[in-house]
Short mmCIF file of C-alpha atoms in Angstrom, two decimals:
data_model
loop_
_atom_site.label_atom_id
_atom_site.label_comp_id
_atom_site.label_asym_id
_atom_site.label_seq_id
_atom_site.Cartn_x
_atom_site.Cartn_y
_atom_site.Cartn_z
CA UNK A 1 -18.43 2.06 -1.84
CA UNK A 2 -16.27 4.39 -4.03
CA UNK A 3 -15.88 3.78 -7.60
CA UNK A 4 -13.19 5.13 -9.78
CA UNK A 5 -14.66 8.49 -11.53
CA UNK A 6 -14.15 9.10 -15.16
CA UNK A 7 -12.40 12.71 -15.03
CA UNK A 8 -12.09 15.53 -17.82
CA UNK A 9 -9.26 18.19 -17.93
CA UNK A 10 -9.43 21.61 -15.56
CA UNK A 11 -7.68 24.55 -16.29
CA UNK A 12 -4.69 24.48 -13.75
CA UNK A 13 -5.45 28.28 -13.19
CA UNK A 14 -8.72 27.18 -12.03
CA UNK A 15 -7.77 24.38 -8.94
CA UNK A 16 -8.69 26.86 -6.20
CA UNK A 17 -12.24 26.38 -6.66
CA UNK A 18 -11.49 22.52 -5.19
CA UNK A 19 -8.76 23.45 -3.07
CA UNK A 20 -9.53 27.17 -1.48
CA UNK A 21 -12.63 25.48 0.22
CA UNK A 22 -9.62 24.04 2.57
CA UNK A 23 -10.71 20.11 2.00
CA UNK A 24 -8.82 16.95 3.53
CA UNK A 25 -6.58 15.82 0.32
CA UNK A 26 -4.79 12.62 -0.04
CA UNK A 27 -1.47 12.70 -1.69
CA UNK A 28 -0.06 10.52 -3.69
CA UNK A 29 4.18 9.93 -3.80
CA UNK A 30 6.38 7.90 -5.52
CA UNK A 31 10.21 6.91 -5.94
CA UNK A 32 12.46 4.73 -7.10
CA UNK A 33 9.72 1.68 -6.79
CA UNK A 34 8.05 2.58 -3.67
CA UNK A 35 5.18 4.70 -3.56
CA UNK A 36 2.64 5.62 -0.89
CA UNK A 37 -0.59 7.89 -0.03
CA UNK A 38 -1.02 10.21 2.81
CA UNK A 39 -3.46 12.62 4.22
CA UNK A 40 -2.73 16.18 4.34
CA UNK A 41 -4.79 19.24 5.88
CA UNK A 42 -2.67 21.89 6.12
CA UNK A 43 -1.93 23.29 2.32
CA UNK A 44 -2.89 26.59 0.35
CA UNK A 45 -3.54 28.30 -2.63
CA UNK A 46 -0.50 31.02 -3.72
CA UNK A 47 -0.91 32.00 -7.03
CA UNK A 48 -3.24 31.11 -10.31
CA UNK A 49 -0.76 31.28 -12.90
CA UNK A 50 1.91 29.52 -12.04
CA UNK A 51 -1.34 27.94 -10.22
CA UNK A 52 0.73 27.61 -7.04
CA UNK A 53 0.04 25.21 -3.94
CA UNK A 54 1.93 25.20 -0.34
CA UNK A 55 1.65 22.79 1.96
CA UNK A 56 3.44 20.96 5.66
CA UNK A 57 4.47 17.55 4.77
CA UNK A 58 5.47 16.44 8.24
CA UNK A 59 9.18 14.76 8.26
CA UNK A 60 8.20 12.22 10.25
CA UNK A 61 5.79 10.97 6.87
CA UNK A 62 7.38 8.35 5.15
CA UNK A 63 5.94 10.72 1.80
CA UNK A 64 8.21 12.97 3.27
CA UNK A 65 11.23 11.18 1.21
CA UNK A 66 9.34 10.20 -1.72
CA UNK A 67 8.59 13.62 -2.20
CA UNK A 68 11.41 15.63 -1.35
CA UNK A 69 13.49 13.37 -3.16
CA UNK A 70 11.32 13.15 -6.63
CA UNK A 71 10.17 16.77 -6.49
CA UNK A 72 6.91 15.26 -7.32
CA UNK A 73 3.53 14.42 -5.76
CA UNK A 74 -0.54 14.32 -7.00
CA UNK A 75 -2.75 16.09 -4.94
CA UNK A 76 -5.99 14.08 -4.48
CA UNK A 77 -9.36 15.12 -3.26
CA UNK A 78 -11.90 12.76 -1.45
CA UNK A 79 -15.58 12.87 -0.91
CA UNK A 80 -17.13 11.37 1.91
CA UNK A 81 -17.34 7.98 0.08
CA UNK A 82 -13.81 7.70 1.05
CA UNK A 83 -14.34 8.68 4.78
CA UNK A 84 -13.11 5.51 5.68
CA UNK A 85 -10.22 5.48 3.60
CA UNK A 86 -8.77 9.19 4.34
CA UNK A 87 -8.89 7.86 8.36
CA UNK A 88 -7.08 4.99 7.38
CA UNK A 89 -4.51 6.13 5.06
CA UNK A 90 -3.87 8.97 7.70
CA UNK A 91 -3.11 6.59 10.26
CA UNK A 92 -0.82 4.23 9.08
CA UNK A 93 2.83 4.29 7.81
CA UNK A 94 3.82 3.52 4.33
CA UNK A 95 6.69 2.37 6.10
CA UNK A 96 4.71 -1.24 6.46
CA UNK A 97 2.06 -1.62 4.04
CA UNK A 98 1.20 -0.59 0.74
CA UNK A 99 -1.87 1.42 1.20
CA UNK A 100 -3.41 1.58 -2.58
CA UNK A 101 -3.59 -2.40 -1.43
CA UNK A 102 -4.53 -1.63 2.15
CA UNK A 103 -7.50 0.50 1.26
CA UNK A 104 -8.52 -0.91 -1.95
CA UNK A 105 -7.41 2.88 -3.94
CA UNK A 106 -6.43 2.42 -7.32
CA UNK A 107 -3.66 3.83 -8.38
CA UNK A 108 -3.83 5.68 -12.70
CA UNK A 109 -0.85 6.70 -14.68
CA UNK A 110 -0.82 10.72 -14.19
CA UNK A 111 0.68 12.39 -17.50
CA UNK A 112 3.70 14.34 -16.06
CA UNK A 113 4.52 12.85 -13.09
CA UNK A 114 5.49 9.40 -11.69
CA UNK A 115 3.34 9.47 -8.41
CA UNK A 116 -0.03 7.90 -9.56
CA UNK A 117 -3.72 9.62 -9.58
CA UNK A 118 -6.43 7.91 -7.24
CA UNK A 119 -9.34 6.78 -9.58
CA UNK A 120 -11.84 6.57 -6.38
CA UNK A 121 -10.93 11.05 -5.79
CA UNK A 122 -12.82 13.36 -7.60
CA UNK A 123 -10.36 15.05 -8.68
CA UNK A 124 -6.12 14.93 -9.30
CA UNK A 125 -3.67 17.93 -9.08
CA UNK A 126 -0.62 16.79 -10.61
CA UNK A 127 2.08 18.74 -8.93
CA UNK A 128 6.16 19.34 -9.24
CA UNK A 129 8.45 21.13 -6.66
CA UNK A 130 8.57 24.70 -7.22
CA UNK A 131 10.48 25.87 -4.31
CA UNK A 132 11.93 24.14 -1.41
CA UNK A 133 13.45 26.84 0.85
CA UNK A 134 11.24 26.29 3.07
CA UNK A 135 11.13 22.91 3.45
CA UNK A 136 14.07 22.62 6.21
CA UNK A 137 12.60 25.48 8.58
CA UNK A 138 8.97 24.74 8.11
CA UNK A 139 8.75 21.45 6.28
CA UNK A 140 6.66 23.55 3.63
CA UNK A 141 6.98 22.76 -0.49
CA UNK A 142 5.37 25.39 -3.09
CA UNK A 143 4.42 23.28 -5.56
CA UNK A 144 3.68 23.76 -8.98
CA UNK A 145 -0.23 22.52 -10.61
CA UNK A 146 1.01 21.05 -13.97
CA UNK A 147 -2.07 18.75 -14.70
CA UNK A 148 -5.69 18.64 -13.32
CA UNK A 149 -8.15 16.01 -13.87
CA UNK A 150 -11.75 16.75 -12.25
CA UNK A 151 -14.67 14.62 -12.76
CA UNK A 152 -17.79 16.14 -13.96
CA UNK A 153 -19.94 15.48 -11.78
CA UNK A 154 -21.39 16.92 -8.82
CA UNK A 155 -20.31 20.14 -9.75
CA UNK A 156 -19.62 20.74 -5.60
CA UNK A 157 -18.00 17.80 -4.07
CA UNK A 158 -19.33 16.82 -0.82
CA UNK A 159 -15.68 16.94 0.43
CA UNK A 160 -14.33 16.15 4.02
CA UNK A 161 -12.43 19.20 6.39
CA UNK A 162 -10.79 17.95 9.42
CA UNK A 163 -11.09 19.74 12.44
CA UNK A 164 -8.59 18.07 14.46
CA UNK A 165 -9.46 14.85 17.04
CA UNK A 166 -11.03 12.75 15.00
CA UNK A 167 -13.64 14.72 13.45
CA UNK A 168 -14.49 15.97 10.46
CA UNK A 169 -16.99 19.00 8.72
CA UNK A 170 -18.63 18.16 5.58
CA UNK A 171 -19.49 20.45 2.54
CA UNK A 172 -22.59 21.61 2.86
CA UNK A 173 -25.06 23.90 1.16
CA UNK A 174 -23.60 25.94 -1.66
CA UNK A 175 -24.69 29.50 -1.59
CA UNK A 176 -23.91 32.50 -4.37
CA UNK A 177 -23.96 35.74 -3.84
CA UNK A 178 -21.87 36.64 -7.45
CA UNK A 179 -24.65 39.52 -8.31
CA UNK A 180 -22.85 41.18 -5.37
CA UNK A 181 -19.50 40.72 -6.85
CA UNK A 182 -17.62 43.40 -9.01
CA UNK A 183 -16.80 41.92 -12.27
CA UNK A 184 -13.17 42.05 -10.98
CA UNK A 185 -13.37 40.20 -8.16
CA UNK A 186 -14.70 37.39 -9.65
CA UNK B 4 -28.18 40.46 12.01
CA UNK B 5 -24.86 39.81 13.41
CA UNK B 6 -24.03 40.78 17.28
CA UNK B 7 -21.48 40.30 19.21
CA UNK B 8 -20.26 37.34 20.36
CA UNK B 9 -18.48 37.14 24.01
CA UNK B 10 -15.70 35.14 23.68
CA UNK B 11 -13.17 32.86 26.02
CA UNK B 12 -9.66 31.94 25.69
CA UNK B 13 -8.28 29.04 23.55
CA UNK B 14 -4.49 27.90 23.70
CA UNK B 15 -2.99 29.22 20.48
CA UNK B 16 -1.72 25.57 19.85
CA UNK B 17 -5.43 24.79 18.99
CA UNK B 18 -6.32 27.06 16.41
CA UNK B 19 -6.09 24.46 13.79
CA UNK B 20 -9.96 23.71 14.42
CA UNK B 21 -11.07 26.45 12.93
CA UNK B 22 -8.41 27.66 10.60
CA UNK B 23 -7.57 23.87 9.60
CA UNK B 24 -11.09 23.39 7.21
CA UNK B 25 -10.28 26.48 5.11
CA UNK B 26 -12.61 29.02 6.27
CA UNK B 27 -12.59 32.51 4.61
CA UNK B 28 -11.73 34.99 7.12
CA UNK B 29 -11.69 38.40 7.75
CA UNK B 30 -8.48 39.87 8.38
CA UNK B 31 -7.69 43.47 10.26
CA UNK B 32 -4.69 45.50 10.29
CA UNK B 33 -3.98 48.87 11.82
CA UNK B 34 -0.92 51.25 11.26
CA UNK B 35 -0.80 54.76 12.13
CA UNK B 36 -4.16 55.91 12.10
CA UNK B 37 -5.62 54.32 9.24
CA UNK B 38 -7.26 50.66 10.11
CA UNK B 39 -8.53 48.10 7.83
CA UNK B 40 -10.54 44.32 6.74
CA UNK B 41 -10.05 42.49 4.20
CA UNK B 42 -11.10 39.43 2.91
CA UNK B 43 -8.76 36.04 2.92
CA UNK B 44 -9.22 32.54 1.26
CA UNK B 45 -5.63 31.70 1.05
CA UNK B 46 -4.13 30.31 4.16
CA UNK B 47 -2.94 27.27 5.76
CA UNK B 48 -1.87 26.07 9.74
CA UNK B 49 1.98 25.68 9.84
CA UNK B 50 2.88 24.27 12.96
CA UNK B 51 1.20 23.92 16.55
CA UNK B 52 4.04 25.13 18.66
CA UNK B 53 4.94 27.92 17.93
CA UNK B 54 1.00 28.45 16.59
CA UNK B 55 2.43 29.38 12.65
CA UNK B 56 -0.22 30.30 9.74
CA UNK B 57 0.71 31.18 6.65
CA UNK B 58 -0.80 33.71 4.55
CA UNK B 59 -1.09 35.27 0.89
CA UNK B 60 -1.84 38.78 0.99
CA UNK B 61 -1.92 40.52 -2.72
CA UNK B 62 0.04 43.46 -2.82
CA UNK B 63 -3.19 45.33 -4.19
CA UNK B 64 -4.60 45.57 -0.91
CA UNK B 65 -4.53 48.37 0.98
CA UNK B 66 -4.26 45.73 4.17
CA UNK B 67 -1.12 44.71 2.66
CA UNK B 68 1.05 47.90 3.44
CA UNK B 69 -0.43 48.48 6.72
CA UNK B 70 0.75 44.78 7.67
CA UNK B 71 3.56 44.83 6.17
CA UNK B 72 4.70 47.87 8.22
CA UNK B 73 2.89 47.14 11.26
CA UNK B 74 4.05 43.47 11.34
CA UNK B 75 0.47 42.37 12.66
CA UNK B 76 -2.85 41.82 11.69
CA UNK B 77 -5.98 39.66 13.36
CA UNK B 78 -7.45 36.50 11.53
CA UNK B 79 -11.29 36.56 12.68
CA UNK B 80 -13.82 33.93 11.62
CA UNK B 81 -16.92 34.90 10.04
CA UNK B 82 -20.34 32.17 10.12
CA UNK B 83 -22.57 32.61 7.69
CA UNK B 84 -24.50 35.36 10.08
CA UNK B 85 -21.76 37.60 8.43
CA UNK B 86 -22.03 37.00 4.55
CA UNK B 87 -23.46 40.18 3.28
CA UNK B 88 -20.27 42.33 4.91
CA UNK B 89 -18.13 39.51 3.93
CA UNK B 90 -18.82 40.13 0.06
CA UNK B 91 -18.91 43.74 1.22
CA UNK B 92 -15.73 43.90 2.38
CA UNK B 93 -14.24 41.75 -0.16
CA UNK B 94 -15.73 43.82 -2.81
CA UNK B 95 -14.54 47.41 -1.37
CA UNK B 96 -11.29 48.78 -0.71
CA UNK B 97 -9.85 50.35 2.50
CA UNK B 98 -8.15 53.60 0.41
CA UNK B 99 -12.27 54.83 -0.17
CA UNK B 100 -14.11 53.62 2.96
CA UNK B 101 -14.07 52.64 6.57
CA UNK B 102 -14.72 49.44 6.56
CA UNK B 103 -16.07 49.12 9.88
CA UNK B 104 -18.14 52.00 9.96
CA UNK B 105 -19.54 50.87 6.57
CA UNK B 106 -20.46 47.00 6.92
CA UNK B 107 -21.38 47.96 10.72
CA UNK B 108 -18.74 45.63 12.65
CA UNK B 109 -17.49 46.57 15.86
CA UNK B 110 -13.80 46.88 16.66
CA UNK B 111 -12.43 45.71 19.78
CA UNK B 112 -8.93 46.63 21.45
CA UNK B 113 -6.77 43.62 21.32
CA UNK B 114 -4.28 42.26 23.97
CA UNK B 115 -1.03 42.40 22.13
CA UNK B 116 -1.25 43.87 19.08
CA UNK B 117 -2.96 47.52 17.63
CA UNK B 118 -4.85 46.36 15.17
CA UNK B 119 -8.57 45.74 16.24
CA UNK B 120 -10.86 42.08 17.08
CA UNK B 121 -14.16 42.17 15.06
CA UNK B 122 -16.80 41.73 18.01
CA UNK B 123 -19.13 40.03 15.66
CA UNK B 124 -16.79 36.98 14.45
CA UNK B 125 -17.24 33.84 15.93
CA UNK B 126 -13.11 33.74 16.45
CA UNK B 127 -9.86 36.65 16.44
CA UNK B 128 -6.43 35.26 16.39
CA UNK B 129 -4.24 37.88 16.90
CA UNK B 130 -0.78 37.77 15.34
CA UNK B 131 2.57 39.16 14.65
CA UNK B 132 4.33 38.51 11.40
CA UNK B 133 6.98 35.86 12.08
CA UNK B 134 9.00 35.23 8.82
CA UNK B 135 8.64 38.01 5.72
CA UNK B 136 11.30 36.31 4.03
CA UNK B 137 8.56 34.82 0.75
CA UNK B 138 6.61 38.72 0.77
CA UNK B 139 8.36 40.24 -1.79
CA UNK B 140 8.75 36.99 -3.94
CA UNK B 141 5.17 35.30 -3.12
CA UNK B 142 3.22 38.01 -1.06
CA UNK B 143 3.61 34.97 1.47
CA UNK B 144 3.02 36.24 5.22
CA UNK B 145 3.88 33.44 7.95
CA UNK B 146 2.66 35.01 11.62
CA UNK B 147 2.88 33.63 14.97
CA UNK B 148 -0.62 33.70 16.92
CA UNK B 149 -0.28 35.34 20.05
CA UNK B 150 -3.83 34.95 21.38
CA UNK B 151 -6.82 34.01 20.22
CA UNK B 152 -10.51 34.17 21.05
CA UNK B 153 -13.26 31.98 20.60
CA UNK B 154 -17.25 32.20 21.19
CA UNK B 155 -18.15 29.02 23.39
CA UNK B 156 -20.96 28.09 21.23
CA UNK B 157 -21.52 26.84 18.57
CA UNK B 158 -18.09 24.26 18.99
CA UNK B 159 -18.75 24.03 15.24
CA UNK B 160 -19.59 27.06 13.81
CA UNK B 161 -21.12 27.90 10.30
CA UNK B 162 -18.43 29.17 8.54
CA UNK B 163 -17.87 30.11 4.44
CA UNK B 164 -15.76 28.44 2.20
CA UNK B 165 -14.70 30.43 -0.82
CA UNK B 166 -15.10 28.51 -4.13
CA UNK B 167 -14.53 31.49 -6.16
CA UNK B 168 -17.44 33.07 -9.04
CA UNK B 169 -18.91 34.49 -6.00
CA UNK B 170 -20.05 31.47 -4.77
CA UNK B 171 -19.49 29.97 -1.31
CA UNK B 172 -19.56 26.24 0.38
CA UNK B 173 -21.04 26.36 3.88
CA UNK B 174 -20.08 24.32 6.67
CA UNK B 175 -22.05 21.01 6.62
CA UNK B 176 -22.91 18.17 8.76
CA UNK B 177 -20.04 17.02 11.23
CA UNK B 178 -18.89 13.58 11.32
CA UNK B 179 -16.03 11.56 13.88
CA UNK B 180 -14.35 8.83 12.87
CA UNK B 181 -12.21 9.16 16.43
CA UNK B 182 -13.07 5.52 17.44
CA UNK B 183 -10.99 4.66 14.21
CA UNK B 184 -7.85 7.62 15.12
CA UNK B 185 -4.76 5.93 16.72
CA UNK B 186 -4.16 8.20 19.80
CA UNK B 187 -0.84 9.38 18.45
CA UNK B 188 -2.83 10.58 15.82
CA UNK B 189 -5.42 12.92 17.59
#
């Protein structure tokens, strides 16, 4: 069962170390006064300062509105405590249902953006439109990290990385090898 | 030790198994007769059809120009059999060294494209640069994948995920939820 995780501030410069790992992320959309949640795989790091993300939101997503339309989304990231709940949010349509209800996810007030934080993630990128020129040829928004809320604790998340047909890798051992690094590269 | 691995085809549309969980990979470019590797964390899957990844390559690199004017490059997956020459070459720069020679991976010619297959890599996608329009304002590649190669075993292969400070997430257990995946879905 997933509780809501009390979360400090991150550096926005810093997201990559959650999101260059290439984890499953929910994200989180709102307009108007609908809202909605939906999973997304396919999304990278561009730049640490502007701390820059890029990403396919399909336009057959019902998010796909709510976010081209308030230039705004969070960026979410599950743990395997929300297995369940990534599966389900990714297939179902925010068309019908409201899925912070549907999947018992509870939706916090994020500080510069309408679309709401999930409590249950461990962590919360809050994110505005950059640039949208691709989004008509490729469906693919730069966004902009304004806010990120991490929670302390485990330092690596066990997070989830689809793999296509239904299955998923999990995060597994951490390994360093930063005595190799030049100080540069780090 | 590292050998290398014989590999079989897979339909370009299917790439996303390996590229979708945000694997560092090794890329290679060749252009005149100067070849390189680098290292890449930043990447995404596009679409299926046409097979689309997009890329950030730093204009630092000395991959960069040869891409850039070759218009192709290979995106081969290292396991964790590989993670010495991995920090290698992402701590080492083309202008100084042959990579190859140096970290002891073997190049193999690819179908269609000049720049070289690393035997030892568990996957090569080869690729030819399909949009340039976000280089010069994002260093933002997005290539086509012509072909691609893949070891029959493991199907799910140990690969690195960069978390930056020199440290690395390995692949972890494997879980399906594909009971739970409406078949539209899969």
């Amino acid at each position: 069962m997933a509780r809501p995780r009390r979360k400090t501030d991150l550096p926005v410069s810093e997201i990559r170390r959650y999101l260059e790992p290439g984890p499953i992320v929910l994200v989180t959309s709102a307009h108007g006064d609908e809202r909605n949640i939906m999973t997304m795989g396919w999304h990278t790091v561009m730049e640490f300062t502007p701390s820059l993300v890029g990403c396919i939101i399909a336009g057959g997503n019902h998010s796909f509105g709510l976010i081209r339309r308030s230039k705004e989304c969070v960026i979410n990231l599950p743990t395997t405590a929300l297995t369940d709940q990534v599966v389900g949010v990714g297939n179902t349509s925010g068309v019908e249902i409201d899925k912070f209800e549907k999947f018992k996810l509870t939706p916090e007030t994020a500080q510069h953006v309408k679309a709401p934080l999930i409590a249950e993630c461990h962590a919360s990128f809050e994110c505005r439109l950059a640039d949208g020129s691709l989004i008509s040829k490729y469906n693919f928004f730069i966004f902009e990290v304004v806010k990120a809320h991490v929670a302390a604790s485990p330092k690596h998340p066990q997070t989830l990385h689809y793999t296509g047909d239904g299955v998923f890798m999990t995060a597994g051992k951490v390994i360093s090898r930063r005595s190799q690094f030049r100080p540069a590269m780090l």
